[in-house]
Short mmCIF file of C-alpha atoms in Angstrom, two decimals:
data_model
loop_
_atom_site.label_atom_id
_atom_site.label_comp_id
_atom_site.label_asym_id
_atom_site.label_seq_id
_atom_site.Cartn_x
_atom_site.Cartn_y
_atom_site.Cartn_z
CA UNK A 103 -0.11 -0.03 -0.25
CA UNK A 104 2.83 2.34 0.72
CA UNK A 105 5.97 2.45 -1.48
CA UNK A 106 8.12 2.79 1.70
CA UNK A 107 6.84 0.09 4.00
CA UNK A 108 6.59 -2.13 1.46
CA UNK A 109 9.66 -2.17 0.43
CA UNK A 110 10.74 -1.80 4.27
CA UNK A 111 9.36 -5.33 4.78
CA UNK A 112 10.80 -7.12 1.26
CA UNK A 113 14.04 -6.34 2.39
CA UNK A 114 13.11 -7.23 5.79
CA UNK A 115 12.59 -10.42 4.32
CA UNK A 116 15.11 -10.75 1.24
CA UNK A 117 18.29 -9.12 3.46
CA UNK A 118 17.31 -11.73 7.48
CA UNK A 119 18.19 -14.70 6.06
CA UNK A 120 15.65 -16.49 8.44
CA UNK A 121 13.10 -19.02 7.11
CA UNK A 122 9.88 -17.73 7.57
CA UNK A 123 6.90 -19.37 8.59
CA UNK A 124 2.94 -17.41 8.15
CA UNK A 125 4.12 -13.94 9.75
CA UNK A 126 7.52 -14.94 11.43
CA UNK A 127 10.37 -14.69 10.95
CA UNK A 128 12.64 -18.32 12.88
CA UNK A 129 15.04 -17.28 14.65
CA UNK A 130 16.11 -21.05 15.74
CA UNK A 131 16.16 -24.62 13.67
CA UNK A 132 14.17 -25.88 16.06
CA UNK A 133 17.22 -26.27 18.46
CA UNK A 134 16.48 -29.00 21.14
CA UNK A 135 13.23 -28.54 19.22
CA UNK A 136 12.29 -24.85 20.88
CA UNK A 137 11.97 -22.69 18.74
CA UNK A 138 12.07 -18.31 18.77
CA UNK A 139 10.89 -16.22 15.87
CA UNK A 140 10.52 -12.45 15.86
CA UNK A 141 6.94 -11.20 15.16
CA UNK A 142 6.12 -10.03 12.18
CA UNK A 143 3.22 -7.65 12.66
CA UNK A 144 4.51 -6.65 14.97
CA UNK A 145 7.03 -4.35 13.26
CA UNK A 146 4.90 -1.67 12.25
CA UNK A 147 1.15 -0.53 12.03
CA UNK A 148 -0.81 1.91 10.57
CA UNK A 149 -4.05 4.55 11.80
CA UNK A 150 -5.11 7.55 12.20
CA UNK A 151 -4.54 8.76 15.91
CA UNK A 152 -1.52 6.57 16.67
CA UNK A 153 0.13 6.91 13.41
CA UNK A 154 2.42 5.21 12.40
CA UNK A 155 3.32 2.25 15.13
CA UNK A 156 6.50 0.17 15.60
CA UNK A 157 7.84 -2.67 17.27
CA UNK A 158 8.47 -5.96 17.52
CA UNK A 159 7.27 -8.66 19.08
CA UNK A 160 9.21 -12.61 19.97
CA UNK A 161 7.17 -15.74 20.23
CA UNK A 162 8.54 -19.09 21.83
CA UNK A 163 7.51 -22.83 21.14
CA UNK A 164 8.76 -25.91 23.19
CA UNK A 165 7.85 -29.19 23.68
CA UNK A 166 6.39 -30.21 27.18
CA UNK A 167 7.61 -33.63 26.27
CA UNK A 168 8.67 -34.34 23.19
CA UNK A 169 6.84 -37.78 21.86
CA UNK A 170 9.25 -38.83 19.08
CA UNK A 171 6.32 -41.29 17.47
CA UNK A 172 5.13 -37.05 15.68
CA UNK A 173 6.34 -34.13 13.96
CA UNK A 174 6.47 -31.00 15.99
CA UNK A 175 3.12 -29.61 15.18
CA UNK A 176 2.01 -32.53 16.67
CA UNK A 177 3.61 -32.02 20.19
CA UNK A 178 2.17 -30.74 23.42
CA UNK A 179 3.21 -27.47 23.33
CA UNK A 180 4.44 -24.32 25.63
CA UNK A 181 4.01 -21.03 23.92
CA UNK A 182 5.35 -17.55 25.07
CA UNK A 183 4.73 -14.38 24.14
CA UNK A 184 6.18 -10.73 24.33
CA UNK A 185 6.00 -7.33 22.39
CA UNK A 186 6.23 -3.86 23.03
CA UNK A 187 4.86 -0.66 20.14
CA UNK A 188 5.15 3.28 20.31
CA UNK A 189 3.22 4.83 18.30
CA UNK A 190 4.13 8.67 17.02
CA UNK A 191 0.88 9.86 16.68
CA UNK A 192 -0.09 9.61 20.90
CA UNK A 193 3.40 8.91 21.74
CA UNK A 194 2.01 5.76 24.35
CA UNK A 195 3.79 3.15 24.49
CA UNK A 196 1.83 -0.62 24.41
CA UNK A 197 3.00 -4.25 25.35
CA UNK A 198 2.08 -7.65 26.08
CA UNK A 199 2.45 -10.77 26.44
CA UNK A 200 1.14 -13.85 27.27
CA UNK A 201 1.44 -17.51 28.00
CA UNK A 202 -0.73 -21.35 26.12
CA UNK A 203 -0.25 -25.12 26.49
CA UNK A 204 -0.82 -26.36 23.67
CA UNK A 205 -2.71 -30.08 22.72
CA UNK A 206 -3.11 -30.69 19.31
CA UNK A 207 -4.41 -33.70 19.70
CA UNK A 208 -6.59 -33.52 22.21
CA UNK A 209 -10.27 -32.42 22.86
CA UNK A 210 -8.80 -29.27 24.96
CA UNK A 211 -6.71 -27.65 21.91
CA UNK A 212 -5.12 -25.09 23.67
CA UNK A 213 -5.48 -23.12 27.45
CA UNK A 214 -4.30 -19.65 28.04
CA UNK A 215 -3.76 -16.53 29.18
CA UNK A 216 -2.45 -12.94 28.42
CA UNK A 217 -2.33 -9.67 29.54
CA UNK A 218 -2.26 -6.70 27.24
CA UNK A 219 -2.14 -2.25 27.39
CA UNK A 220 -2.83 -1.62 23.81
CA UNK A 221 -5.33 -0.08 22.21
CA UNK A 222 -8.72 -1.33 21.14
CA UNK A 223 -10.54 -0.28 18.79
CA UNK A 224 -14.11 0.89 19.67
CA UNK A 225 -16.88 -0.42 18.33
CA UNK A 226 -14.64 -2.72 16.21
CA UNK A 227 -17.00 -5.52 14.55
CA UNK A 228 -13.69 -6.93 12.79
CA UNK A 229 -13.53 -11.14 13.83
CA UNK A 230 -9.37 -10.94 10.98
CA UNK A 231 -6.25 -9.72 13.57
CA UNK A 232 -4.36 -7.29 11.41
CA UNK A 233 -1.98 -8.60 9.10
CA UNK A 234 1.32 -6.61 7.67
CA UNK A 235 1.63 -8.30 4.19
CA UNK A 236 -2.24 -8.03 3.39
CA UNK A 237 -3.13 -4.40 2.78
CA UNK A 238 -6.24 -4.41 0.65
CA UNK A 239 -8.37 -6.78 4.81
CA UNK A 240 -6.48 -3.91 7.23
CA UNK A 241 -9.72 -0.98 6.43
CA UNK A 242 -8.10 -0.22 10.80
CA UNK A 243 -5.53 2.28 9.49
CA UNK A 244 -8.37 4.61 8.32
CA UNK A 245 -9.79 3.98 12.04
CA UNK A 246 -9.17 6.88 14.80
CA UNK A 247 -11.35 5.94 17.93
CA UNK A 248 -10.28 3.81 20.06
CA UNK A 249 -9.63 3.54 24.14
CA UNK A 250 -6.35 2.64 25.65
CA UNK A 251 -7.15 -0.57 27.26
CA UNK A 252 -5.68 -3.03 30.81
CA UNK A 253 -6.89 -6.59 29.62
CA UNK A 254 -5.69 -10.00 31.36
CA UNK A 255 -7.91 -13.06 29.85
CA UNK A 256 -7.79 -16.49 30.33
CA UNK A 257 -9.83 -18.67 28.28
CA UNK A 258 -9.65 -22.30 26.12
CA UNK A 259 -10.46 -23.62 22.74
CA UNK A 260 -12.33 -26.83 22.28
CA UNK A 261 -12.71 -28.65 19.61
CA UNK A 262 -15.74 -29.92 17.97
CA UNK A 263 -17.03 -32.96 15.81
CA UNK A 264 -15.95 -31.80 12.39
CA UNK A 265 -14.37 -28.59 11.52
CA UNK A 266 -15.31 -26.73 14.27
CA UNK A 267 -13.85 -24.95 17.22
CA UNK A 268 -15.51 -23.39 19.61
CA UNK A 269 -13.02 -21.25 22.38
CA UNK A 270 -14.48 -19.38 25.52
CA UNK A 271 -12.88 -16.86 27.76
CA UNK A 272 -13.08 -14.54 30.60
CA UNK A 273 -11.33 -11.20 30.64
CA UNK A 274 -11.05 -7.99 32.93
CA UNK A 275 -10.48 -4.81 32.08
CA UNK A 276 -9.66 -0.94 32.85
CA UNK A 277 -10.49 1.01 29.32
CA UNK A 278 -10.29 5.07 29.49
CA UNK A 279 -11.65 6.60 25.87
CA UNK A 280 -9.55 8.72 24.03
CA UNK A 281 -11.78 10.83 21.71
CA UNK A 282 -14.58 13.00 22.93
CA UNK A 283 -18.18 14.18 20.32
CA UNK A 284 -15.11 16.74 19.26
CA UNK A 285 -11.70 15.64 19.69
CA UNK A 286 -9.35 12.67 20.04
CA UNK A 287 -7.76 12.82 23.49
CA UNK A 288 -4.33 11.93 24.51
CA UNK A 289 -3.30 11.44 27.68
CA UNK A 290 0.32 10.71 27.29
CA UNK A 291 0.52 14.19 25.95
CA UNK A 292 -1.65 16.20 27.57
CA UNK A 293 -2.57 15.04 31.41
CA UNK A 294 -6.11 17.00 30.91
CA UNK A 295 -7.16 14.60 28.25
CA UNK A 296 -7.22 12.13 30.54
CA UNK A 297 -10.89 10.76 30.68
CA UNK A 298 -12.22 8.85 33.63
CA UNK A 299 -11.51 5.24 33.71
CA UNK A 300 -14.57 2.17 32.22
CA UNK A 301 -13.95 -1.73 34.33
CA UNK A 302 -15.58 -4.32 32.47
CA UNK A 303 -16.34 -8.32 33.55
CA UNK A 304 -17.08 -10.54 30.29
CA UNK A 305 -17.57 -13.66 29.37
CA UNK A 306 -17.20 -14.04 25.29
CA UNK A 307 -17.31 -17.30 23.06
CA UNK A 308 -16.67 -17.39 19.65
CA UNK A 309 -17.07 -19.92 17.68
CA UNK A 310 -15.17 -21.29 14.20
CA UNK A 311 -18.08 -23.39 12.17
CA UNK A 312 -16.34 -24.75 9.38
CA UNK A 313 -14.70 -23.07 6.56
CA UNK A 314 -17.57 -19.78 6.26
CA UNK A 315 -19.35 -19.64 9.75
CA UNK A 316 -18.18 -17.32 12.55
CA UNK A 317 -19.65 -16.86 15.80
CA UNK A 318 -19.06 -14.25 18.11
CA UNK A 319 -20.68 -13.42 21.77
CA UNK A 320 -19.91 -10.96 24.29
CA UNK A 321 -21.73 -10.66 27.15
CA UNK A 322 -20.35 -9.30 30.99
CA UNK A 323 -21.16 -5.99 33.32
CA UNK A 324 -19.46 -2.80 33.36
CA UNK A 325 -19.16 -0.12 35.76
CA UNK A 326 -18.19 2.23 32.85
CA UNK A 327 -17.69 6.07 31.50
CA UNK A 328 -20.06 5.68 27.72
CA UNK A 329 -20.94 9.33 28.20
CA UNK A 330 -17.63 10.14 28.34
CA UNK A 331 -17.75 11.73 25.04
CA UNK A 332 -20.54 12.46 25.85
CA UNK A 333 -21.06 14.47 28.79
CA UNK A 334 -19.60 12.40 31.70
CA UNK A 335 -22.37 10.25 32.78
CA UNK A 336 -21.25 7.40 34.52
CA UNK A 337 -23.28 3.89 34.19
CA UNK A 338 -23.50 0.23 35.66
CA UNK A 339 -25.24 -2.67 34.16
CA UNK A 340 -25.31 -5.32 31.89
CA UNK A 341 -25.07 -5.85 29.08
CA UNK A 342 -24.32 -8.60 25.51
CA UNK A 343 -23.78 -8.76 21.71
CA UNK A 344 -24.06 -11.49 19.35
CA UNK A 345 -22.23 -11.39 15.44
CA UNK A 346 -22.39 -14.14 12.42
CA UNK A 347 -19.87 -13.97 10.32
CA UNK A 348 -20.54 -15.98 6.56
CA UNK A 349 -17.98 -16.14 4.03
CA UNK A 350 -16.98 -17.82 0.66
CA UNK A 351 -15.06 -17.91 -2.22
CA UNK A 352 -15.74 -19.96 -5.69
CA UNK A 353 -13.85 -20.14 -9.53
CA UNK A 354 -16.12 -21.18 -11.82
CA UNK A 355 -14.54 -23.83 -14.45
CA UNK A 356 -14.30 -23.23 -17.82
CA UNK A 357 -13.00 -19.11 -17.97
CA UNK A 358 -16.14 -17.50 -16.19
CA UNK A 359 -14.20 -16.16 -13.45
CA UNK A 360 -14.97 -16.01 -9.40
CA UNK A 361 -17.07 -14.96 -7.02
CA UNK A 362 -16.71 -14.12 -3.46
CA UNK A 363 -19.40 -13.20 -0.83
CA UNK A 364 -18.82 -11.60 2.54
CA UNK A 365 -21.79 -11.24 4.83
CA UNK A 366 -22.15 -9.73 9.07
CA UNK A 367 -24.31 -8.69 11.54
CA UNK A 368 -25.06 -8.10 14.98
CA UNK A 369 -27.59 -6.83 17.27
CA UNK A 370 -26.45 -5.91 21.19
CA UNK A 371 -28.18 -5.94 24.64
CA UNK A 372 -29.22 -2.42 23.14
CA UNK A 373 -29.53 0.80 25.59
CA UNK A 374 -27.33 -0.01 29.02
CA UNK A 375 -24.20 -1.57 25.54
CA UNK A 376 -20.67 0.42 26.17
CA UNK A 377 -20.22 2.78 22.96
CA UNK A 378 -17.79 0.00 23.19
CA UNK A 379 -19.27 -2.45 22.25
CA UNK A 380 -21.64 -1.10 19.73
CA UNK A 381 -20.89 -0.95 15.89
CA UNK A 382 -18.68 1.12 14.01
CA UNK A 383 -20.02 0.48 10.74
CA UNK A 384 -17.92 4.14 9.34
CA UNK A 385 -15.90 3.06 5.82
CA UNK A 386 -12.46 3.99 3.84
CA UNK A 387 -14.35 7.34 1.91
CA UNK A 388 -11.18 9.82 2.91
CA UNK A 389 -9.60 6.85 1.80
CA UNK A 390 -7.75 6.73 -2.45
CA UNK A 391 -6.80 2.87 -0.93
CA UNK A 392 -9.52 0.03 -1.89
CA UNK A 393 -10.42 -1.83 1.15
CA UNK A 394 -12.02 -5.22 1.27
CA UNK A 395 -15.61 -5.71 3.32
CA UNK A 396 -15.94 -2.35 4.43
CA UNK A 397 -17.80 0.84 2.76
CA UNK A 398 -15.36 2.32 0.22
CA UNK A 399 -17.79 6.26 -0.30
CA UNK A 400 -18.67 6.41 3.46
CA UNK A 401 -15.77 7.94 5.65
CA UNK A 402 -14.23 7.32 8.87
CA UNK A 403 -16.77 8.49 12.18
CA UNK A 404 -19.75 8.19 10.26
CA UNK A 405 -22.04 5.31 11.32
CA UNK A 406 -22.80 4.12 15.01
CA UNK A 407 -25.04 0.66 15.54
CA UNK A 408 -27.24 -1.12 18.04
CA UNK A 409 -27.87 -3.70 14.53
CA UNK A 410 -26.70 -4.54 11.50
CA UNK A 411 -26.78 -6.16 8.18
CA UNK A 412 -23.47 -5.49 5.65
CA UNK A 413 -22.79 -7.91 2.29
CA UNK A 414 -20.68 -8.10 -0.54
CA UNK A 415 -20.87 -9.35 -2.91
CA UNK A 416 -17.98 -9.05 -5.36
CA UNK A 417 -17.75 -10.97 -9.60
CA UNK A 418 -14.33 -11.60 -11.26
CA UNK A 419 -13.53 -11.83 -14.87
CA UNK A 420 -11.79 -14.99 -15.00
CA UNK A 421 -9.22 -13.80 -18.32
CA UNK A 422 -7.64 -10.31 -18.14
CA UNK A 423 -8.34 -7.91 -20.68
CA UNK A 424 -4.59 -8.36 -22.08
CA UNK A 425 -1.51 -10.39 -20.48
CA UNK A 426 1.98 -8.68 -20.55
CA UNK A 427 4.83 -8.78 -18.05
CA UNK A 428 4.43 -5.23 -16.44
CA UNK A 429 0.14 -5.62 -16.96
CA UNK A 430 -2.70 -8.18 -16.86
CA UNK A 431 -6.12 -5.73 -15.13
CA UNK A 432 -8.63 -8.13 -14.62
CA UNK A 433 -11.89 -6.37 -14.25
CA UNK A 434 -14.17 -6.88 -11.44
CA UNK A 435 -17.87 -5.57 -10.55
CA UNK A 436 -18.80 -5.51 -6.52
CA UNK A 437 -21.54 -4.58 -4.76
CA UNK A 438 -21.95 -3.06 -0.94
CA UNK A 439 -25.22 -3.11 1.10
CA UNK A 440 -25.56 -1.98 4.65
CA UNK A 441 -28.41 -1.85 7.02
CA UNK A 442 -28.81 -0.55 10.48
CA UNK A 443 -30.64 0.93 13.88
CA UNK A 444 -30.24 2.59 17.63
CA UNK A 445 -31.92 1.04 20.46
CA UNK A 446 -33.57 3.30 22.84
CA UNK A 447 -32.85 6.83 23.82
CA UNK A 448 -30.49 6.60 21.22
CA UNK A 449 -32.45 6.68 18.28
CA UNK A 450 -32.06 10.20 17.11
CA UNK A 451 -32.16 12.40 13.02
CA UNK A 452 -28.39 12.03 13.58
CA UNK A 453 -27.72 14.00 10.38
CA UNK A 454 -25.99 17.07 12.81
CA UNK A 455 -23.15 14.40 14.51
CA UNK A 456 -22.85 12.41 10.71
CA UNK A 457 -22.36 16.21 9.04
CA UNK A 458 -20.03 17.01 11.38
CA UNK A 459 -18.07 13.87 11.53
CA UNK A 460 -17.65 13.27 7.42
CA UNK A 461 -16.68 17.37 7.21
CA UNK A 462 -19.35 18.40 6.83
CA UNK A 463 -21.85 21.93 7.58
CA UNK A 464 -23.42 21.50 10.48
CA UNK A 465 -27.59 20.02 9.32
CA UNK A 466 -30.39 22.52 10.68
CA UNK A 467 -31.04 20.03 13.22
CA UNK A 468 -28.21 21.64 15.38
CA UNK A 469 -30.16 22.25 18.28
CA UNK A 470 -32.21 19.05 18.50
CA UNK A 471 -30.85 16.77 21.69
CA UNK A 472 -29.42 13.59 23.00
CA UNK A 473 -30.18 12.97 26.61
CA UNK A 474 -30.40 16.85 26.94
CA UNK A 475 -27.53 17.17 25.45
CA UNK A 476 -26.10 18.93 21.62
CA UNK A 477 -27.10 17.41 18.43
CA UNK A 478 -22.96 17.14 18.16
CA UNK A 479 -22.91 14.54 21.21
CA UNK A 480 -25.55 12.07 18.75
CA UNK A 481 -24.97 8.88 16.99
CA UNK A 482 -26.53 8.78 14.09
CA UNK A 483 -27.17 4.67 11.94
CA UNK A 484 -27.31 3.50 8.39
CA UNK A 485 -31.57 3.35 9.33
CA UNK A 486 -32.44 3.95 6.40
CA UNK A 487 -30.15 1.58 3.48
CA UNK A 488 -27.24 2.38 1.97
CA UNK A 489 -25.99 0.68 -1.82
CA UNK A 490 -22.50 1.03 -3.01
CA UNK A 491 -21.61 -0.20 -6.71
CA UNK A 492 -18.26 -0.50 -7.27
CA UNK A 493 -16.48 -1.06 -10.50
CA UNK A 494 -12.79 -2.10 -11.18
CA UNK A 495 -9.35 -3.19 -13.43
CA UNK A 496 -7.48 -4.83 -10.45
CA UNK A 497 -3.78 -5.94 -11.57
CA UNK A 498 -3.83 -3.15 -13.72
CA UNK A 499 0.25 -2.68 -13.54
CA UNK A 500 2.85 -4.80 -12.12
CA UNK A 501 5.80 -1.99 -10.15
CA UNK A 502 7.76 -3.93 -8.02
CA UNK A 503 6.78 -6.10 -5.70
CA UNK A 504 3.28 -4.19 -5.96
CA UNK A 505 0.81 -5.21 -8.25
CA UNK A 506 -1.68 -2.24 -9.24
CA UNK A 507 -4.69 -1.65 -9.38
CA UNK A 508 -8.02 0.87 -9.40
CA UNK A 509 -11.22 1.42 -9.09
CA UNK A 510 -14.96 3.39 -8.65
CA UNK A 511 -17.46 3.28 -5.88
CA UNK A 512 -21.00 5.36 -5.58
CA UNK A 513 -22.91 5.98 -2.63
CA UNK A 514 -26.88 5.55 -3.33
CA UNK A 515 -28.36 6.61 -0.48
CA UNK A 516 -33.17 7.66 0.24
CA UNK A 517 -33.84 11.10 -0.34
CA UNK A 518 -34.98 11.44 2.80
CA UNK A 519 -32.38 9.91 4.55
CA UNK A 520 -30.82 12.04 7.71
CA UNK A 521 -27.40 10.81 5.71
CA UNK A 522 -28.56 11.41 2.34
CA UNK A 523 -25.25 13.43 0.56
CA UNK A 524 -26.31 15.65 -1.92
CA UNK A 525 -23.05 16.69 -3.21
CA UNK A 526 -21.64 13.74 -6.11
CA UNK A 527 -17.98 14.29 -5.03
CA UNK A 528 -19.25 13.46 -1.63
CA UNK A 529 -21.34 10.06 -2.84
CA UNK A 530 -18.18 9.11 -5.28
CA UNK A 531 -15.05 7.58 -5.17
CA UNK A 532 -11.79 6.49 -6.91
CA UNK A 533 -9.30 4.54 -5.10
CA UNK A 534 -5.86 2.43 -5.77
CA UNK A 535 -5.96 -0.66 -5.64
CA UNK A 536 -2.29 -2.15 -4.25
CA UNK A 537 -1.56 -5.99 -3.03
CA UNK A 538 1.78 -7.11 -2.54
CA UNK A 539 3.31 -9.26 -4.69
CA UNK A 540 5.85 -11.99 -3.00
CA UNK A 541 6.79 -15.36 -4.05
CA UNK A 542 7.34 -16.42 -0.11
CA UNK A 543 8.06 -20.22 -0.86
CA UNK A 544 11.99 -20.53 -1.07
CA UNK A 545 11.24 -19.06 2.69
CA UNK A 546 8.44 -20.96 3.36
CA UNK A 547 8.89 -23.80 6.21
CA UNK A 548 7.04 -27.13 6.85
#
């Protein structure tokens, strides 16, 4: 995605001389069956709050008792991780670590505990973790609303019949919101920016069902400064949040192309749910880069919801328009659709906050209220729906280690929706597609 970042990654891989497995650079050659690796994903990240985030992390795995009847991947293992990072924008240190026992041949596949002092995106609903080598999936580059979290987690993973896994966790968190209604807060730089701390005790269940389905349930009790950015009101109560996701990709035989379908939905327990446990449905509309599974014309910090449905369908042609060494453009079409709603006393017109956060003028309901507060404190959801047709050319140009393409998206909303935009350019996005292409097979070990 970024030229300097991409070439730095490649230089690290090629000059290290170390074997690469997944996103780990292995420093040992299974000396005494122990593996020590550098976690490449901890090296660099970016978001609008931290700006450039630099760090390092190490993983260690060693057999509890080596059994010569099995290969190294089927040993009972002790795994330990540690990492640290620093953001150039917030001037704050983040760190964490954990330990896990793995039993690859048992019903209980793992038992572990970890602690982290790090950022959590408010309203995050992605199941996928950050991957430094797959930039098109990292739409959090354009996120800015975070909490600083001190979290202790203990949990286990159970192997169910078939290709199904259930993870159960208990976690205790102390959190501090890092934004208010109009500004980002930087408590590591300015002491006055430190908002009141919130505390949560939560149970977390995640089911990976086959290759395509994922389910997630979070339930807990909190005493939290939920309205820290919305008036400083302290709340206490129970809450829950449920999510489901389905994703499938299929390539047709006979040069008929390929399709990809992604769908996600969720709901919360309503008005008692903390802001950080709701759903941020904002997109990457301020970006010139294309990202997967997000809204491409909706700007960051636009939508927040208690319940939502999102789906994305794309079709890619099998054959490029032409096939040259430096160019083999492949057309694709895509349609994104979203709907969301707010529950209880959060049901407001919401156009004021939409206009504020999207950078446009405040709407006519500027002095409407949210629990007695000005409209700039209101939330809004895509309650009347939103469609995004997308067309693009992938692999238009091979430039070094990047495949570059271009895409265009347009936003369709009902004219009476409070988040409807009249200006054509506000609804239209042209984006660059940038994918890292590197044959890592010669660096991969089995």
